[in-house]
Amino acid sequence: MKAIEIKKGIYWVGGIDWDLRSFHGYLTQRGSTYNSYLIIDEKITLIDNVKYYLADEQLQRISQIIDPGKIDYIIQNHIEMDHSGSLPTMIRKVPNAKVFASPQGVEGLPKHYGEEWNFHPVKTGDELKLGKRTLKFVQTPMVHWPDNMISYCPEEKILFSNDSFGQHIASSQRIDQNYPFNILMEEAQKYYANIVLPYGRQVQKALATAADLEIEYICPSHGLVWHEHIPEIMAEYKKWANNETEKKSLIIYDSMWGSTQKIAEAIHSVFEDLNYNTSLLNLRTNHISDIMTKVLTAEYICVGSPTLNSNILPTVAAFLTYLKGLAPKNRKGLAFGSYGWGGQSIGIVEKTLQECGFEILPQIKAQYVPNEAKLEEIKDKLKKELK
Ligand code: FEO
């Protein structure tokens, strides 16, 4: 449980959540960290806190550097409980510490913890002198909650970015160059797709602000600190925030007796013939948060369900609810499925894809078990649509 010095006098003092496997439904198979940073200056400053059950771990790390009772300033870039959960413990150690947060943060913290501490609201453009160093604040509402802000230290060229640029990775490594690059980018992509995706416009604004800053380190509130790979993650964030897609299709489905699966395979083969990067994703074997990682850059989102009790399968319903909430833009949607008599499922799927704002392709359906001739007909029809 060591504190780690990122730059001289600036330490990572967060908590590592090795066992975390679900972040409100997002499968976090690599665990996570809640990052907290300590700046040793004339005013000793703590940036962000950790989940409540890692408060002791955070305090142990701080204690390796200074007596936690000496903290002067606490910067709460975001009030969600994964970053503010240990704040009550911290305040018990330093009841007079000044707590800086955005106006929405200052309003929200007492509603979480029922206490009026020594709060100081800060807005975009406000600066806080720590001694040799300064912190400049930029509000970044909705990346990820209305209260979010980021803090920039120009003397050190460090951006404390909170939820932006995070990844759910538990590791004893803290800096990007010491961690496998492919896994780091995959987890950054998964994090964006499952947390940040609805807020593309706000991310674009935050990126425009960041473009004017000299940045040597991006210190997010989850996962690894960016240092060597800042250009790569900035470039990916720009693409993701712009909802740029690739020549990629996803065929996402569940099946009762294999008929919807046959249609899924037929659709998949058409995309293969057209040289798409195409994936068959059975909802029984793929977690919806892993599917969202692929959705982030997919042009075609094809969703299939057989009809069950005049409705769709619960697995498909859960995926569609999740997809609609995360609101990817500039996509094309296709509903498909098999049915016995009613056939309502295909229309229900299509309606949700419409509600997502997708451009809709003609639906594909087959009664009972599609034979080879029917599958060929489905393929021919789809090929014509896609050409
Ligand atoms: Fe990692 Fe919005 O909290």
mmCIF file of C-alpha atoms and ligand atoms in Angstrom:
data_model
loop_
_atom_site.group_PDB
_atom_site.id
_atom_site.type_symbol
_atom_site.label_atom_id
_atom_site.label_comp_id
_atom_site.label_asym_id
_atom_site.label_seq_id
_atom_site.Cartn_x
_atom_site.Cartn_y
_atom_site.Cartn_z
ATOM 1 C CA MET A 1 0.000 0.000 0.000
ATOM 2 C CA LYS A 2 2.559 2.501 -1.103
ATOM 3 C CA ALA A 3 1.991 6.108 -2.070
ATOM 4 C CA ILE A 4 3.506 6.717 -5.488
ATOM 5 C CA GLU A 5 5.257 9.937 -6.492
ATOM 6 C CA ILE A 6 4.055 11.046 -9.929
ATOM 7 C CA LYS A 7 6.227 14.186 -10.040
ATOM 8 C CA LYS A 8 8.325 15.729 -7.294
ATOM 9 C CA GLY A 9 5.985 16.579 -4.426
ATOM 10 C CA ILE A 10 2.885 15.164 -6.139
ATOM 11 C CA TYR A 11 1.735 11.749 -5.013
ATOM 12 C CA TRP A 12 -0.925 9.222 -5.910
ATOM 13 C CA VAL A 13 -2.675 8.292 -2.648
ATOM 14 C CA GLY A 14 -5.818 6.547 -3.922
ATOM 15 C CA GLY A 15 -7.407 3.160 -3.324
ATOM 16 C CA ILE A 16 -7.269 -0.020 -5.414
ATOM 17 C CA ASP A 17 -10.521 -1.969 -5.714
ATOM 18 C CA TRP A 18 -9.170 -5.342 -6.804
ATOM 19 C CA ASP A 19 -12.504 -7.151 -6.278
ATOM 20 C CA LEU A 20 -14.823 -4.757 -8.095
ATOM 21 C CA ARG A 21 -16.721 -6.639 -10.804
ATOM 22 C CA SER A 22 -19.797 -4.452 -11.282
ATOM 23 C CA PHE A 23 -19.970 -0.686 -11.519
ATOM 24 C CA HIS A 24 -23.735 -0.202 -11.548
ATOM 25 C CA GLY A 25 -24.087 -2.967 -14.109
ATOM 26 C CA TYR A 26 -20.857 -2.320 -16.048
ATOM 27 C CA LEU A 27 -18.748 -5.498 -15.888
ATOM 28 C CA THR A 28 -15.408 -4.381 -14.466
ATOM 29 C CA GLN A 29 -13.499 -7.618 -14.907
ATOM 30 C CA ARG A 30 -10.172 -5.915 -14.197
ATOM 31 C CA GLY A 31 -11.340 -4.127 -11.013
ATOM 32 C CA SER A 32 -10.720 -0.391 -10.642
ATOM 33 C CA THR A 33 -8.965 2.333 -8.702
ATOM 34 C CA TYR A 34 -10.269 5.537 -7.173
ATOM 35 C CA ASN A 35 -7.454 7.982 -7.598
ATOM 36 C CA SER A 36 -6.623 10.654 -5.099
ATOM 37 C CA TYR A 37 -3.602 12.948 -5.421
ATOM 38 C CA LEU A 38 -1.658 14.772 -2.737
ATOM 39 C CA ILE A 39 0.275 17.966 -3.518
ATOM 40 C CA ILE A 40 2.918 19.019 -1.024
ATOM 41 C CA ASP A 41 3.202 22.806 -1.192
ATOM 42 C CA GLU A 42 2.719 25.704 1.237
ATOM 43 C CA LYS A 43 -0.911 24.634 1.291
ATOM 44 C CA ILE A 44 -1.100 20.856 1.432
ATOM 45 C CA THR A 45 -3.756 19.854 -1.033
ATOM 46 C CA LEU A 46 -5.682 16.656 -1.619
ATOM 47 C CA ILE A 47 -7.380 16.197 -4.969
ATOM 48 C CA ASP A 48 -10.390 13.881 -4.884
ATOM 49 C CA ASN A 49 -11.207 11.073 -2.497
ATOM 50 C CA VAL A 50 -12.030 7.360 -2.758
ATOM 51 C CA LYS A 51 -14.931 4.974 -2.138
ATOM 52 C CA TYR A 52 -15.886 4.838 1.532
ATOM 53 C CA TYR A 53 -14.560 1.313 2.106
ATOM 54 C CA LEU A 54 -11.078 2.308 0.929
ATOM 55 C CA ALA A 55 -10.789 5.339 3.237
ATOM 56 C CA ASP A 56 -8.266 3.584 5.512
ATOM 57 C CA GLU A 57 -6.140 2.609 2.530
ATOM 58 C CA GLN A 58 -6.121 6.225 1.337
ATOM 59 C CA LEU A 59 -5.217 7.480 4.833
ATOM 60 C CA GLN A 60 -2.381 4.949 5.105
ATOM 61 C CA ARG A 61 -0.911 6.194 1.850
ATOM 62 C CA ILE A 62 -1.224 9.848 2.867
ATOM 63 C CA SER A 63 0.365 9.041 6.248
ATOM 64 C CA GLN A 64 3.508 7.774 4.508
ATOM 65 C CA ILE A 65 4.078 11.335 3.304
ATOM 66 C CA ILE A 66 2.523 13.663 5.882
ATOM 67 C CA ASP A 67 0.201 13.646 8.873
ATOM 68 C CA PRO A 68 -3.272 13.737 7.214
ATOM 69 C CA GLY A 69 -4.253 16.345 9.834
ATOM 70 C CA LYS A 70 -2.006 18.829 7.999
ATOM 71 C CA ILE A 71 -4.122 18.910 4.839
ATOM 72 C CA ASP A 72 -5.240 22.488 4.128
ATOM 73 C CA TYR A 73 -7.267 22.133 0.943
ATOM 74 C CA ILE A 74 -9.453 19.378 -0.460
ATOM 75 C CA ILE A 75 -10.414 19.677 -4.111
ATOM 76 C CA GLN A 76 -13.532 17.656 -4.867
ATOM 77 C CA ASN A 77 -13.603 17.593 -8.664
ATOM 78 C CA HIS A 78 -16.719 15.396 -8.596
ATOM 79 C CA ILE A 79 -19.160 14.413 -5.882
ATOM 80 C CA GLU A 80 -20.150 10.915 -7.051
ATOM 81 C CA MET A 81 -19.557 8.552 -4.157
ATOM 82 C CA ASP A 82 -16.678 6.659 -5.771
ATOM 83 C CA HIS A 83 -14.724 9.937 -5.417
ATOM 84 C CA SER A 84 -16.326 11.486 -2.343
ATOM 85 C CA GLY A 85 -17.067 8.423 -0.170
ATOM 86 C CA SER A 86 -14.014 8.925 2.056
ATOM 87 C CA LEU A 87 -14.596 12.695 2.403
ATOM 88 C CA PRO A 88 -16.445 12.376 5.768
ATOM 89 C CA THR A 89 -13.498 10.354 7.155
ATOM 90 C CA MET A 90 -11.062 12.912 5.809
ATOM 91 C CA ILE A 91 -13.015 15.831 7.303
ATOM 92 C CA ARG A 92 -12.948 14.111 10.715
ATOM 93 C CA LYS A 93 -9.124 14.276 10.442
ATOM 94 C CA VAL A 94 -9.077 17.876 9.196
ATOM 95 C CA PRO A 95 -12.318 19.602 10.255
ATOM 96 C CA ASN A 96 -11.018 23.020 9.186
ATOM 97 C CA ALA A 97 -9.843 22.040 5.713
ATOM 98 C CA LYS A 98 -11.316 24.139 2.947
ATOM 99 C CA VAL A 99 -13.273 22.005 0.497
ATOM 100 C CA PHE A 100 -13.350 23.348 -3.078
ATOM 101 C CA ALA A 101 -15.921 22.098 -5.556
ATOM 102 C CA SER A 102 -18.053 23.519 -8.358
ATOM 103 C CA PRO A 103 -21.252 25.322 -7.274
ATOM 104 C CA GLN A 104 -23.218 22.185 -8.129
ATOM 105 C CA GLY A 105 -20.719 20.141 -6.121
ATOM 106 C CA VAL A 106 -21.063 22.422 -3.087
ATOM 107 C CA GLU A 107 -24.831 22.089 -3.370
ATOM 108 C CA GLY A 108 -24.704 18.306 -3.799
ATOM 109 C CA LEU A 109 -22.249 17.281 -1.083
ATOM 110 C CA PRO A 110 -24.527 18.127 1.897
ATOM 111 C CA LYS A 111 -27.310 16.205 0.124
ATOM 112 C CA HIS A 112 -25.068 13.147 0.129
ATOM 113 C CA TYR A 113 -23.536 13.429 3.568
ATOM 114 C CA GLY A 114 -25.903 15.677 5.526
ATOM 115 C CA GLU A 115 -23.098 17.982 6.660
ATOM 116 C CA GLU A 116 -22.186 21.602 5.958
ATOM 117 C CA TRP A 117 -18.398 21.591 5.854
ATOM 118 C CA ASN A 118 -16.028 24.456 4.989
ATOM 119 C CA PHE A 119 -17.177 24.612 1.364
ATOM 120 C CA HIS A 120 -15.862 27.035 -1.262
ATOM 121 C CA PRO A 121 -17.503 27.029 -4.670
ATOM 122 C CA VAL A 122 -15.203 27.570 -7.654
ATOM 123 C CA LYS A 123 -16.065 28.218 -11.275
ATOM 124 C CA THR A 124 -14.335 28.049 -14.643
ATOM 125 C CA GLY A 125 -11.454 30.523 -14.664
ATOM 126 C CA ASP A 126 -11.001 30.581 -10.877
ATOM 127 C CA GLU A 127 -7.481 29.934 -9.588
ATOM 128 C CA LEU A 128 -6.206 28.719 -6.246
ATOM 129 C CA LYS A 129 -2.648 29.478 -5.118
ATOM 130 C CA LEU A 130 -1.072 26.568 -3.263
ATOM 131 C CA GLY A 131 2.356 28.219 -2.845
ATOM 132 C CA LYS A 132 4.761 27.501 -5.698
ATOM 133 C CA ARG A 133 1.917 25.968 -7.617
ATOM 134 C CA THR A 134 -1.519 27.026 -8.783
ATOM 135 C CA LEU A 135 -4.672 25.119 -9.582
ATOM 136 C CA LYS A 136 -6.942 26.429 -12.329
ATOM 137 C CA PHE A 137 -10.489 25.126 -12.427
ATOM 138 C CA VAL A 138 -12.636 24.334 -15.446
ATOM 139 C CA GLN A 139 -16.210 23.147 -15.009
ATOM 140 C CA THR A 140 -17.014 20.157 -17.201
ATOM 141 C CA PRO A 141 -20.735 19.613 -16.534
ATOM 142 C CA MET A 142 -22.079 16.181 -17.496
ATOM 143 C CA VAL A 143 -18.645 14.633 -17.845
ATOM 144 C CA HIS A 144 -19.957 12.800 -15.912
ATOM 145 C CA TRP A 145 -22.458 14.595 -13.594
ATOM 146 C CA PRO A 146 -23.576 18.252 -13.539
ATOM 147 C CA ASP A 147 -21.019 19.041 -10.823
ATOM 148 C CA ASN A 148 -17.904 17.766 -12.597
ATOM 149 C CA MET A 149 -14.846 19.955 -12.971
ATOM 150 C CA ILE A 150 -11.203 19.439 -13.828
ATOM 151 C CA SER A 151 -8.187 21.061 -12.181
ATOM 152 C CA TYR A 152 -5.054 22.079 -14.055
ATOM 153 C CA CYS A 153 -1.666 22.814 -12.525
ATOM 154 C CA PRO A 154 0.267 24.935 -15.063
ATOM 155 C CA GLU A 155 3.588 24.849 -13.171
ATOM 156 C CA GLU A 156 3.608 21.037 -13.324
ATOM 157 C CA LYS A 157 1.662 20.692 -16.609
ATOM 158 C CA ILE A 158 -0.702 18.232 -14.935
ATOM 159 C CA LEU A 159 -4.395 17.931 -15.706
ATOM 160 C CA PHE A 160 -6.413 16.325 -12.918
ATOM 161 C CA SER A 161 -9.222 15.172 -15.176
ATOM 162 C CA ASN A 162 -11.453 13.200 -12.783
ATOM 163 C CA ASP A 163 -13.799 10.842 -14.717
ATOM 164 C CA SER A 164 -12.519 11.939 -18.150
ATOM 165 C CA PHE A 165 -9.797 9.661 -19.534
ATOM 166 C CA GLY A 166 -10.464 7.039 -16.836
ATOM 167 C CA GLN A 167 -10.270 3.280 -17.169
ATOM 168 C CA HIS A 168 -11.509 0.593 -14.785
ATOM 169 C CA ILE A 169 -8.220 -1.182 -14.122
ATOM 170 C CA ALA A 170 -6.883 -2.367 -10.771
ATOM 171 C CA SER A 171 -3.102 -2.393 -10.953
ATOM 172 C CA SER A 172 -0.114 -1.608 -8.807
ATOM 173 C CA GLN A 173 1.256 0.259 -11.849
ATOM 174 C CA ARG A 174 0.309 3.929 -11.996
ATOM 175 C CA ILE A 175 1.748 5.286 -15.243
ATOM 176 C CA ASP A 176 0.597 4.297 -18.737
ATOM 177 C CA GLN A 177 4.003 3.237 -20.092
ATOM 178 C CA ASN A 178 4.237 0.537 -17.405
ATOM 179 C CA TYR A 179 1.011 -1.173 -18.435
ATOM 180 C CA PRO A 180 0.160 -3.142 -21.632
ATOM 181 C CA PHE A 181 -0.927 -0.509 -24.153
ATOM 182 C CA ASN A 182 -3.629 -2.600 -25.865
ATOM 183 C CA ILE A 183 -5.394 -3.418 -22.593
ATOM 184 C CA LEU A 184 -5.152 0.195 -21.469
ATOM 185 C CA MET A 185 -6.789 1.461 -24.678
ATOM 186 C CA GLU A 186 -9.430 -1.287 -24.624
ATOM 187 C CA GLU A 187 -10.385 -0.373 -21.054
ATOM 188 C CA ALA A 188 -10.376 3.364 -21.889
ATOM 189 C CA GLN A 189 -12.714 2.566 -24.782
ATOM 190 C CA LYS A 190 -14.970 0.435 -22.594
ATOM 191 C CA TYR A 191 -15.075 3.188 -19.973
ATOM 192 C CA TYR A 192 -15.977 5.832 -22.551
ATOM 193 C CA ALA A 193 -18.660 3.621 -24.121
ATOM 194 C CA ASN A 194 -20.311 2.762 -20.812
ATOM 195 C CA ILE A 195 -19.934 6.029 -18.876
ATOM 196 C CA VAL A 196 -19.112 9.017 -21.059
ATOM 197 C CA LEU A 197 -20.833 8.212 -24.381
ATOM 198 C CA PRO A 198 -24.041 10.227 -23.785
ATOM 199 C CA TYR A 199 -22.034 13.408 -23.262
ATOM 200 C CA GLY A 200 -20.166 13.774 -26.573
ATOM 201 C CA ARG A 201 -20.911 17.489 -26.949
ATOM 202 C CA GLN A 202 -19.646 18.254 -23.476
ATOM 203 C CA VAL A 203 -16.523 16.134 -24.089
ATOM 204 C CA GLN A 204 -15.850 18.126 -27.261
ATOM 205 C CA LYS A 205 -15.905 21.327 -25.183
ATOM 206 C CA ALA A 206 -13.579 19.809 -22.569
ATOM 207 C CA LEU A 207 -11.192 18.671 -25.324
ATOM 208 C CA ALA A 208 -11.173 22.174 -26.803
ATOM 209 C CA THR A 209 -10.158 23.517 -23.378
ATOM 210 C CA ALA A 210 -7.479 20.839 -22.999
ATOM 211 C CA ALA A 211 -6.097 21.632 -26.470
ATOM 212 C CA ASP A 212 -4.983 25.050 -25.157
ATOM 213 C CA LEU A 213 -3.077 23.552 -22.232
ATOM 214 C CA GLU A 214 0.432 22.191 -22.073
ATOM 215 C CA ILE A 215 -0.040 18.737 -20.595
ATOM 216 C CA GLU A 216 2.646 16.301 -19.482
ATOM 217 C CA TYR A 217 0.420 14.186 -17.273
ATOM 218 C CA ILE A 218 -3.305 13.496 -17.274
ATOM 219 C CA CYS A 219 -4.247 12.220 -13.839
ATOM 220 C CA PRO A 220 -7.755 10.730 -14.039
ATOM 221 C CA SER A 221 -9.801 9.472 -11.122
ATOM 222 C CA HIS A 222 -9.833 5.837 -12.311
ATOM 223 C CA GLY A 223 -7.011 3.660 -13.567
ATOM 224 C CA LEU A 224 -3.644 4.624 -14.975
ATOM 225 C CA VAL A 225 -2.129 8.096 -15.306
ATOM 226 C CA TRP A 226 -1.528 9.139 -18.937
ATOM 227 C CA HIS A 227 1.972 10.319 -19.779
ATOM 228 C CA GLU A 228 3.547 8.654 -22.824
ATOM 229 C CA HIS A 229 0.258 7.939 -24.568
ATOM 230 C CA ILE A 230 -1.468 11.326 -24.228
ATOM 231 C CA PRO A 231 -1.587 11.910 -28.019
ATOM 232 C CA GLU A 232 -3.211 8.506 -28.581
ATOM 233 C CA ILE A 233 -5.915 8.891 -25.930
ATOM 234 C CA MET A 234 -6.662 12.480 -27.018
ATOM 235 C CA ALA A 235 -7.063 11.337 -30.633
ATOM 236 C CA GLU A 236 -9.400 8.498 -29.619
ATOM 237 C CA TYR A 237 -11.495 10.796 -27.387
ATOM 238 C CA LYS A 238 -11.903 13.179 -30.296
ATOM 239 C CA LYS A 239 -13.205 10.362 -32.532
ATOM 240 C CA TRP A 240 -15.487 8.987 -29.829
ATOM 241 C CA ALA A 241 -16.882 12.413 -28.927
ATOM 242 C CA ASN A 242 -17.636 13.043 -32.611
ATOM 243 C CA ASN A 243 -19.441 9.672 -32.857
ATOM 244 C CA GLU A 244 -17.142 8.648 -35.704
ATOM 245 C CA THR A 245 -17.821 5.103 -36.862
ATOM 246 C CA GLU A 246 -15.814 2.474 -38.730
ATOM 247 C CA LYS A 247 -16.820 -0.028 -41.406
ATOM 248 C CA LYS A 248 -18.137 -2.265 -38.685
ATOM 249 C CA SER A 249 -21.395 -4.081 -37.980
ATOM 250 C CA LEU A 250 -22.741 -5.812 -34.894
ATOM 251 C CA ILE A 251 -25.398 -8.512 -34.972
ATOM 252 C CA ILE A 252 -26.742 -8.650 -31.430
ATOM 253 C CA TYR A 253 -29.399 -11.228 -30.611
ATOM 254 C CA ASP A 254 -30.845 -13.913 -28.411
ATOM 255 C CA SER A 255 -32.667 -16.970 -29.697
ATOM 256 C CA MET A 256 -35.166 -19.499 -28.294
ATOM 257 C CA TRP A 257 -34.970 -22.428 -30.725
ATOM 258 C CA GLY A 258 -32.189 -21.275 -33.027
ATOM 259 C CA SER A 259 -34.270 -19.547 -35.722
ATOM 260 C CA THR A 260 -33.340 -15.982 -34.794
ATOM 261 C CA GLN A 261 -29.743 -17.213 -34.615
ATOM 262 C CA LYS A 262 -30.020 -18.521 -38.212
ATOM 263 C CA ILE A 263 -31.202 -15.079 -39.335
ATOM 264 C CA ALA A 264 -28.358 -13.469 -37.357
ATOM 265 C CA GLU A 265 -25.842 -15.708 -39.126
ATOM 266 C CA ALA A 266 -27.358 -14.869 -42.523
ATOM 267 C CA ILE A 267 -27.072 -11.123 -41.790
ATOM 268 C CA HIS A 268 -23.526 -11.647 -40.556
ATOM 269 C CA SER A 269 -22.522 -13.439 -43.779
ATOM 270 C CA VAL A 270 -23.804 -10.511 -45.877
ATOM 271 C CA PHE A 271 -21.646 -8.051 -43.950
ATOM 272 C CA GLU A 272 -18.691 -10.457 -44.263
ATOM 273 C CA ASP A 273 -19.169 -10.543 -48.050
ATOM 274 C CA LEU A 274 -19.098 -6.750 -48.056
ATOM 275 C CA ASN A 275 -15.808 -6.780 -46.098
ATOM 276 C CA TYR A 276 -17.227 -5.297 -42.925
ATOM 277 C CA ASN A 277 -15.597 -5.929 -39.579
ATOM 278 C CA THR A 278 -18.643 -7.807 -38.290
ATOM 279 C CA SER A 279 -19.393 -9.525 -34.981
ATOM 280 C CA LEU A 280 -22.080 -12.012 -33.967
ATOM 281 C CA LEU A 281 -22.965 -11.215 -30.367
ATOM 282 C CA ASN A 282 -25.250 -13.607 -28.537
ATOM 283 C CA LEU A 283 -26.711 -11.843 -25.512
ATOM 284 C CA ARG A 284 -26.554 -15.060 -23.507
ATOM 285 C CA THR A 285 -22.770 -15.154 -23.748
ATOM 286 C CA ASN A 286 -21.765 -11.487 -24.098
ATOM 287 C CA HIS A 287 -22.129 -8.908 -21.354
ATOM 288 C CA ILE A 288 -23.997 -5.784 -22.450
ATOM 289 C CA SER A 289 -21.148 -3.554 -21.270
ATOM 290 C CA ASP A 290 -18.688 -5.461 -23.504
ATOM 291 C CA ILE A 291 -21.102 -5.114 -26.406
ATOM 292 C CA MET A 292 -21.240 -1.339 -25.790
ATOM 293 C CA THR A 293 -17.455 -1.186 -26.214
ATOM 294 C CA LYS A 294 -17.968 -2.462 -29.770
ATOM 295 C CA VAL A 295 -21.009 -0.235 -30.339
ATOM 296 C CA LEU A 296 -18.802 2.820 -29.735
ATOM 297 C CA THR A 297 -17.364 2.652 -33.259
ATOM 298 C CA ALA A 298 -19.928 0.485 -35.113
ATOM 299 C CA GLU A 299 -21.853 1.819 -38.121
ATOM 300 C CA TYR A 300 -24.582 -0.871 -38.141
ATOM 301 C CA ILE A 301 -26.382 -2.049 -35.014
ATOM 302 C CA CYS A 302 -28.576 -5.061 -35.919
ATOM 303 C CA VAL A 303 -30.702 -6.377 -33.063
ATOM 304 C CA GLY A 304 -32.742 -9.577 -33.120
ATOM 305 C CA SER A 305 -35.276 -11.209 -30.852
ATOM 306 C CA PRO A 306 -37.843 -13.946 -31.328
ATOM 307 C CA THR A 307 -41.356 -13.177 -30.129
ATOM 308 C CA LEU A 308 -42.065 -14.390 -26.599
ATOM 309 C CA ASN A 309 -45.445 -13.703 -25.017
ATOM 310 C CA SER A 310 -46.133 -10.958 -27.586
ATOM 311 C CA ASN A 311 -42.885 -9.275 -26.575
ATOM 312 C CA ILE A 312 -39.098 -9.538 -26.843
ATOM 313 C CA LEU A 313 -36.721 -11.696 -24.798
ATOM 314 C CA PRO A 314 -35.682 -10.075 -21.487
ATOM 315 C CA THR A 315 -31.983 -10.213 -22.486
ATOM 316 C CA VAL A 316 -32.738 -8.162 -25.596
ATOM 317 C CA ALA A 317 -34.911 -5.748 -23.610
ATOM 318 C CA ALA A 318 -32.078 -5.174 -21.126
ATOM 319 C CA PHE A 319 -29.612 -4.494 -23.923
ATOM 320 C CA LEU A 320 -31.961 -2.085 -25.721
ATOM 321 C CA THR A 321 -32.640 -0.171 -22.493
ATOM 322 C CA TYR A 322 -28.913 0.153 -21.892
ATOM 323 C CA LEU A 323 -28.220 1.149 -25.517
ATOM 324 C CA LYS A 324 -30.942 3.809 -25.541
ATOM 325 C CA GLY A 325 -29.630 5.351 -22.314
ATOM 326 C CA LEU A 326 -26.079 5.569 -23.653
ATOM 327 C CA ALA A 327 -27.410 7.194 -26.830
ATOM 328 C CA PRO A 328 -24.789 6.616 -29.543
ATOM 329 C CA LYS A 329 -25.390 8.822 -32.580
ATOM 330 C CA ASN A 330 -25.003 8.539 -36.377
ATOM 331 C CA ARG A 331 -25.816 4.789 -36.524
ATOM 332 C CA LYS A 332 -27.902 2.575 -38.742
ATOM 333 C CA GLY A 333 -30.279 0.088 -37.123
ATOM 334 C CA LEU A 334 -31.854 -3.131 -38.287
ATOM 335 C CA ALA A 335 -34.439 -5.193 -36.377
ATOM 336 C CA PHE A 336 -34.807 -8.891 -37.044
ATOM 337 C CA GLY A 337 -36.238 -12.041 -35.537
ATOM 338 C CA SER A 338 -38.288 -15.166 -35.897
ATOM 339 C CA TYR A 339 -41.826 -15.726 -34.683
ATOM 340 C CA GLY A 340 -44.551 -18.341 -34.472
ATOM 341 C CA TRP A 341 -47.779 -16.359 -34.872
ATOM 342 C CA GLY A 342 -47.850 -12.786 -33.471
ATOM 343 C CA GLY A 343 -44.386 -11.546 -34.543
ATOM 344 C CA GLN A 344 -44.517 -8.458 -32.316
ATOM 345 C CA SER A 345 -40.857 -8.658 -31.267
ATOM 346 C CA ILE A 346 -39.446 -7.280 -34.508
ATOM 347 C CA GLY A 347 -41.590 -4.133 -34.343
ATOM 348 C CA ILE A 348 -40.734 -3.617 -30.673
ATOM 349 C CA VAL A 349 -36.993 -3.813 -31.412
ATOM 350 C CA GLU A 350 -37.374 -1.531 -34.424
ATOM 351 C CA LYS A 351 -39.301 1.059 -32.396
ATOM 352 C CA THR A 352 -36.510 1.264 -29.832
ATOM 353 C CA LEU A 353 -33.866 1.599 -32.544
ATOM 354 C CA GLN A 354 -35.960 4.437 -34.008
ATOM 355 C CA GLU A 355 -36.153 6.055 -30.578
ATOM 356 C CA CYS A 356 -32.353 5.875 -30.470
ATOM 357 C CA GLY A 357 -32.408 8.128 -33.546
ATOM 358 C CA PHE A 358 -30.858 5.525 -35.837
ATOM 359 C CA GLU A 359 -31.436 5.415 -39.576
ATOM 360 C CA ILE A 360 -33.595 2.287 -39.944
ATOM 361 C CA LEU A 361 -33.175 -0.481 -42.522
ATOM 362 C CA PRO A 362 -36.194 -2.607 -43.520
ATOM 363 C CA GLN A 363 -36.841 -5.212 -40.846
ATOM 364 C CA ILE A 364 -36.142 -8.904 -41.420
ATOM 365 C CA LYS A 365 -38.387 -11.634 -40.075
ATOM 366 C CA ALA A 366 -39.137 -15.299 -40.616
ATOM 367 C CA GLN A 367 -41.941 -17.528 -39.336
ATOM 368 C CA TYR A 368 -40.935 -20.633 -37.383
ATOM 369 C CA VAL A 369 -37.706 -22.097 -38.801
ATOM 370 C CA PRO A 370 -36.222 -20.356 -41.870
ATOM 371 C CA ASN A 371 -35.080 -22.870 -44.502
ATOM 372 C CA GLU A 372 -32.179 -22.371 -46.900
ATOM 373 C CA ALA A 373 -34.374 -20.681 -49.496
ATOM 374 C CA LYS A 374 -35.696 -18.211 -46.920
ATOM 375 C CA LEU A 375 -32.197 -17.469 -45.652
ATOM 376 C CA GLU A 376 -31.007 -16.822 -49.231
ATOM 377 C CA GLU A 377 -33.962 -14.484 -49.738
ATOM 378 C CA ILE A 378 -33.006 -12.606 -46.535
ATOM 379 C CA LYS A 379 -29.393 -12.284 -47.717
ATOM 380 C CA ASP A 380 -30.353 -11.072 -51.201
ATOM 381 C CA LYS A 381 -32.718 -8.478 -49.789
ATOM 382 C CA LEU A 382 -30.144 -7.164 -47.331
ATOM 383 C CA LYS A 383 -27.371 -7.082 -49.942
ATOM 384 C CA LYS A 384 -29.524 -4.876 -52.138
ATOM 385 C CA GLU A 385 -30.194 -2.551 -49.199
ATOM 386 C CA LEU A 386 -26.525 -2.201 -48.357
ATOM 387 C CA LYS A 387 -25.275 -1.562 -51.897
HETATM 388 FE FE1 FEO B 1 -16.067 7.864 -11.240
HETATM 389 FE FE2 FEO B 1 -18.846 9.854 -12.016
HETATM 390 O O1 FEO B 1 -17.644 8.880 -10.932
#
